């Protein structure tokens, strides 16, 4: 006997009449069992066709056993005592909040064999900004005669520097050490005797002082003038996968300068094994030490580019030198209008690596300085300075 049930749905007046039975109808088929069996069969078929890549699962699910080419992941290397000590110091320096001085300055570090041919140009650049910068000069061969009051008595104790040798890195560290003695120095710029400014002082100061990272050139070069210079004598601390290359002309924040001075472990690896003749190679320490070091200890803290322009289009051991007839407003305008950094690998492919120049995540011109300018370009640069630095 059937009964009628009334269930209210929606409004009060709406009724849905459903009829039911006292007895449940007999199920025709156990469908859920069929679905479950089908899924199990598909799983086993897939396990047979595509063996799993774990040893335990391999024996459970694969009817063919573990006859495939698979290697377990390499175990994490245990750090040496020296590495642990070094990384503890570096970690604490990086984790210490930067203390902004009330009179924050940019330290300009000039690495030169003798006289500074563009001292008059730099004098014009610095004029009117006293108290916002400091100057340090490492003259490795001859003591320069200065024409600008900003350079008088600014030489530090210097030693001989040989291109391509660890003595170049030693000179950089010597400049940093002297500049770090002044707590107001918050950003450090390495410059050569052939460098010139591309913008006015305020632009350069703000670009550097308010950047959230250091501008250290760094890229991976698989060719003979990159990874081809690596020596396994650097193991275990420096592995090939971490070996990097870059131009030596850096700018760095105070925390990074402190880290460079605190490092002895990684520096010693490059001092001993990145030099001419090791394993029959010609490793150039100043092109590899800092890029590799910062790639290993603080890769997110560097921009992987330099803010000093140089022209390698001639594909020689040294970059192009600008002579007097080369210097024009258009040349300087073109350099200051570059928004992409470029690296070229030294292998047969000569791969060109391009990336946008970012400043705190915002696209900005790449370069603040440029080299290599010959001394006879000074007059042209002085005449053009007010025009091209306002570009």
mmCIF file of N, CA and C in Angstrom, residues 74-137:
data_model
loop_
_atom_site.group_PDB
_atom_site.id
_atom_site.type_symbol
_atom_site.label_atom_id
_atom_site.label_comp_id
_atom_site.label_asym_id
_atom_site.label_seq_id
_atom_site.Cartn_x
_atom_site.Cartn_y
_atom_site.Cartn_z
ATOM 1 N N UNK A 74 71.980 12.909 -5.276
ATOM 2 C CA UNK A 74 73.253 12.986 -4.577
ATOM 3 C C UNK A 74 73.031 13.470 -3.145
ATOM 4 N N UNK A 75 73.680 12.855 -2.201
ATOM 5 C CA UNK A 75 73.522 13.297 -0.814
ATOM 6 C C UNK A 75 74.092 14.697 -0.619
ATOM 7 N N UNK A 76 73.510 15.448 0.308
ATOM 8 C CA UNK A 76 73.996 16.782 0.609
ATOM 9 C C UNK A 76 75.373 16.674 1.252
ATOM 10 N N UNK A 77 76.327 17.458 0.701
ATOM 11 C CA UNK A 77 77.693 17.373 1.213
ATOM 12 C C UNK A 77 77.779 17.972 2.605
ATOM 13 N N UNK A 78 78.517 17.304 3.472
ATOM 14 C CA UNK A 78 78.739 17.824 4.814
ATOM 15 C C UNK A 78 79.777 18.938 4.750
ATOM 16 N N UNK A 79 79.455 20.086 5.336
ATOM 17 C CA UNK A 79 80.346 21.233 5.289
ATOM 18 C C UNK A 79 81.578 21.005 6.154
ATOM 19 N N UNK A 80 82.690 21.568 5.727
ATOM 20 C CA UNK A 80 83.907 21.499 6.526
ATOM 21 C C UNK A 80 83.801 22.470 7.702
ATOM 22 N N UNK A 81 84.692 22.319 8.665
ATOM 23 C CA UNK A 81 84.693 23.224 9.823
ATOM 24 C C UNK A 81 84.893 24.669 9.385
ATOM 25 N N UNK A 82 85.795 24.871 8.429
ATOM 26 C CA UNK A 82 86.051 26.237 7.952
ATOM 27 C C UNK A 82 84.828 26.831 7.259
ATOM 28 N N UNK A 83 84.094 26.005 6.514
ATOM 29 C CA UNK A 83 82.888 26.492 5.850
ATOM 30 C C UNK A 83 81.824 26.881 6.865
ATOM 31 N N UNK A 84 81.658 26.051 7.882
ATOM 32 C CA UNK A 84 80.662 26.349 8.917
ATOM 33 C C UNK A 84 80.999 27.674 9.600
ATOM 34 N N UNK A 85 82.262 27.833 9.981
ATOM 35 C CA UNK A 85 82.681 29.068 10.646
ATOM 36 C C UNK A 85 82.463 30.273 9.742
ATOM 37 N N UNK A 86 82.814 30.141 8.459
ATOM 38 C CA UNK A 86 82.673 31.244 7.518
ATOM 39 C C UNK A 86 81.215 31.620 7.322
ATOM 40 N N UNK A 87 80.354 30.624 7.178
ATOM 41 C CA UNK A 87 78.950 30.904 6.892
ATOM 42 C C UNK A 87 78.220 31.462 8.105
ATOM 43 N N UNK A 88 78.646 31.091 9.295
ATOM 44 C CA UNK A 88 78.045 31.668 10.504
ATOM 45 C C UNK A 88 78.313 33.167 10.550
ATOM 46 N N UNK A 89 79.551 33.543 10.275
ATOM 47 C CA UNK A 89 79.907 34.966 10.283
ATOM 48 C C UNK A 89 79.138 35.713 9.198
ATOM 49 N N UNK A 90 79.109 35.151 7.992
ATOM 50 C CA UNK A 90 78.417 35.800 6.874
ATOM 51 C C UNK A 90 76.931 35.933 7.154
ATOM 52 N N UNK A 91 76.330 34.881 7.718
ATOM 53 C CA UNK A 91 74.895 34.916 8.024
ATOM 54 C C UNK A 91 74.576 36.024 9.015
ATOM 55 N N UNK A 92 75.397 36.137 10.055
ATOM 56 C CA UNK A 92 75.131 37.158 11.065
ATOM 57 C C UNK A 92 75.280 38.569 10.501
ATOM 58 N N UNK A 93 76.260 38.776 9.621
ATOM 59 C CA UNK A 93 76.422 40.096 9.006
ATOM 60 C C UNK A 93 75.213 40.426 8.138
ATOM 61 N N UNK A 94 74.751 39.452 7.346
ATOM 62 C CA UNK A 94 73.605 39.700 6.469
ATOM 63 C C UNK A 94 72.324 39.915 7.256
ATOM 64 N N UNK A 95 72.189 39.248 8.400
ATOM 65 C CA UNK A 95 70.961 39.352 9.187
ATOM 66 C C UNK A 95 70.948 40.561 10.115
ATOM 67 N N UNK A 96 72.074 41.221 10.241
ATOM 68 C CA UNK A 96 72.122 42.420 11.075
ATOM 69 C C UNK A 96 71.512 43.585 10.316
ATOM 70 N N UNK A 97 70.489 44.226 10.861
ATOM 71 C CA UNK A 97 69.862 45.356 10.149
ATOM 72 C C UNK A 97 70.881 46.453 9.842
ATOM 73 N N UNK A 98 70.822 46.948 8.632
ATOM 74 C CA UNK A 98 71.744 48.019 8.234
ATOM 75 C C UNK A 98 71.443 49.282 9.035
ATOM 76 N N UNK A 99 72.490 49.891 9.560
ATOM 77 C CA UNK A 99 72.343 51.130 10.325
ATOM 78 C C UNK A 99 72.646 52.299 9.391
ATOM 79 N N UNK A 100 71.624 53.049 9.060
ATOM 80 C CA UNK A 100 71.783 54.178 8.150
ATOM 81 C C UNK A 100 72.346 55.382 8.912
ATOM 82 N N UNK A 101 73.484 55.840 8.466
ATOM 83 C CA UNK A 101 74.124 56.992 9.096
ATOM 84 C C UNK A 101 73.321 58.258 8.812
ATOM 85 N N UNK A 102 73.403 59.218 9.729
ATOM 86 C CA UNK A 102 72.745 60.502 9.507
ATOM 87 C C UNK A 102 73.398 61.266 8.352
ATOM 88 N N UNK A 103 74.655 60.916 8.094
ATOM 89 C CA UNK A 103 75.388 61.582 7.017
ATOM 90 C C UNK A 103 75.946 60.531 6.069
ATOM 91 N N UNK A 104 75.061 59.747 5.466
ATOM 92 C CA UNK A 104 75.478 58.630 4.614
ATOM 93 C C UNK A 104 76.247 59.124 3.395
ATOM 94 N N UNK A 105 77.355 58.457 3.125
ATOM 95 C CA UNK A 105 78.222 58.846 2.012
ATOM 96 C C UNK A 105 78.464 57.671 1.070
ATOM 97 N N UNK A 106 78.786 58.017 -0.169
ATOM 98 C CA UNK A 106 79.253 57.039 -1.153
ATOM 99 C C UNK A 106 80.774 57.143 -1.208
ATOM 100 N N UNK A 107 81.444 56.012 -1.074
ATOM 101 C CA UNK A 107 82.912 55.984 -1.137
ATOM 102 C C UNK A 107 83.349 55.638 -2.555
ATOM 103 N N UNK A 108 84.133 56.505 -3.164
ATOM 104 C CA UNK A 108 84.637 56.288 -4.518
ATOM 105 C C UNK A 108 86.074 55.780 -4.411
ATOM 106 N N UNK A 109 86.283 54.557 -4.876
ATOM 107 C CA UNK A 109 87.556 53.856 -4.731
ATOM 108 C C UNK A 109 88.265 53.816 -6.079
ATOM 109 N N UNK A 110 89.325 54.575 -6.218
ATOM 110 C CA UNK A 110 90.041 54.664 -7.495
ATOM 111 C C UNK A 110 91.246 53.718 -7.483
ATOM 112 N N UNK A 111 91.213 52.773 -8.410
ATOM 113 C CA UNK A 111 92.296 51.802 -8.574
ATOM 114 C C UNK A 111 93.101 52.208 -9.804
ATOM 115 N N UNK A 112 94.301 52.716 -9.603
ATOM 116 C CA UNK A 112 95.073 53.291 -10.706
ATOM 117 C C UNK A 112 96.552 52.964 -10.558
ATOM 118 N N UNK A 113 97.276 52.851 -11.676
ATOM 119 C CA UNK A 113 98.731 52.649 -11.572
ATOM 120 C C UNK A 113 99.478 53.922 -11.210
ATOM 121 N N UNK A 114 98.887 55.077 -11.475
ATOM 122 C CA UNK A 114 99.575 56.342 -11.215
ATOM 123 C C UNK A 114 98.625 57.514 -11.268
ATOM 124 N N UNK A 115 98.901 58.525 -12.089
ATOM 125 C CA UNK A 115 98.055 59.722 -12.166
ATOM 126 C C UNK A 115 96.630 59.401 -12.620
ATOM 127 N N UNK A 116 95.716 60.284 -12.235
ATOM 128 C CA UNK A 116 94.316 60.157 -12.638
ATOM 129 C C UNK A 116 94.036 61.201 -13.719
ATOM 130 N N UNK A 117 93.995 60.798 -14.980
ATOM 131 C CA UNK A 117 93.864 61.771 -16.084
ATOM 132 C C UNK A 117 92.546 62.523 -16.081
ATOM 133 N N UNK A 118 91.511 61.982 -15.389
ATOM 134 C CA UNK A 118 90.200 62.637 -15.412
ATOM 135 C C UNK A 118 89.866 63.285 -14.070
ATOM 136 N N UNK A 119 90.903 63.643 -13.334
ATOM 137 C CA UNK A 119 90.684 64.243 -12.024
ATOM 138 C C UNK A 119 89.893 65.546 -12.125
ATOM 139 N N UNK A 120 90.144 66.348 -13.157
ATOM 140 C CA UNK A 120 89.402 67.605 -13.333
ATOM 141 C C UNK A 120 87.923 67.344 -13.596
ATOM 142 N N UNK A 121 87.621 66.274 -14.323
ATOM 143 C CA UNK A 121 86.229 65.921 -14.586
ATOM 144 C C UNK A 121 85.540 65.464 -13.301
ATOM 145 N N UNK A 122 86.243 64.667 -12.504
ATOM 146 C CA UNK A 122 85.679 64.215 -11.238
ATOM 147 C C UNK A 122 85.509 65.380 -10.266
ATOM 148 N N UNK A 123 86.417 66.349 -10.323
ATOM 149 C CA UNK A 123 86.282 67.539 -9.489
ATOM 150 C C UNK A 123 84.972 68.258 -9.807
ATOM 151 N N UNK A 124 84.681 68.368 -11.087
ATOM 152 C CA UNK A 124 83.427 68.995 -11.516
ATOM 153 C C UNK A 124 82.225 68.183 -11.049
ATOM 154 N N UNK A 125 82.350 66.879 -11.063
ATOM 155 C CA UNK A 125 81.288 65.969 -10.626
ATOM 156 C C UNK A 125 81.033 66.119 -9.122
ATOM 157 N N UNK A 126 82.096 66.210 -8.321
ATOM 158 C CA UNK A 126 81.962 66.264 -6.865
ATOM 159 C C UNK A 126 81.589 67.652 -6.343
ATOM 160 N N UNK A 127 81.898 68.687 -7.091
ATOM 161 C CA UNK A 127 81.763 70.064 -6.593
ATOM 162 C C UNK A 127 80.338 70.366 -6.111
ATOM 163 N N UNK A 128 80.253 70.916 -4.899
ATOM 164 C CA UNK A 128 78.966 71.299 -4.329
ATOM 165 C C UNK A 128 78.295 70.204 -3.532
ATOM 166 N N UNK A 129 78.924 69.028 -3.434
ATOM 167 C CA UNK A 129 78.310 67.899 -2.727
ATOM 168 C C UNK A 129 79.187 67.413 -1.581
ATOM 169 N N UNK A 130 79.943 68.326 -1.013
ATOM 170 C CA UNK A 130 80.824 67.980 0.091
ATOM 171 C C UNK A 130 80.023 67.368 1.243
ATOM 172 N N UNK A 131 80.608 66.362 1.867
ATOM 173 C CA UNK A 131 79.948 65.680 2.969
ATOM 174 C C UNK A 131 79.083 64.509 2.556
ATOM 175 N N UNK A 132 78.917 64.299 1.249
ATOM 176 C CA UNK A 132 78.088 63.183 0.763
ATOM 177 C C UNK A 132 78.919 62.129 0.035
ATOM 178 N N UNK A 133 80.216 62.308 0.022
ATOM 179 C CA UNK A 133 81.087 61.341 -0.641
ATOM 180 C C UNK A 133 82.456 61.351 0.034
ATOM 181 N N UNK A 134 83.227 60.314 -0.247
ATOM 182 C CA UNK A 134 84.628 60.252 0.183
ATOM 183 C C UNK A 134 85.432 59.605 -0.934
ATOM 184 N N UNK A 135 86.709 59.918 -0.983
ATOM 185 C CA UNK A 135 87.585 59.452 -2.070
ATOM 186 C C UNK A 135 88.770 58.692 -1.492
ATOM 187 N N UNK A 136 89.103 57.557 -2.137
ATOM 188 C CA UNK A 136 90.273 56.750 -1.761
ATOM 189 C C UNK A 136 90.998 56.362 -3.043
ATOM 190 N N UNK A 137 92.320 56.504 -3.020
ATOM 191 C CA UNK A 137 93.119 56.240 -4.220
ATOM 192 C C UNK A 137 94.174 55.187 -3.911
#
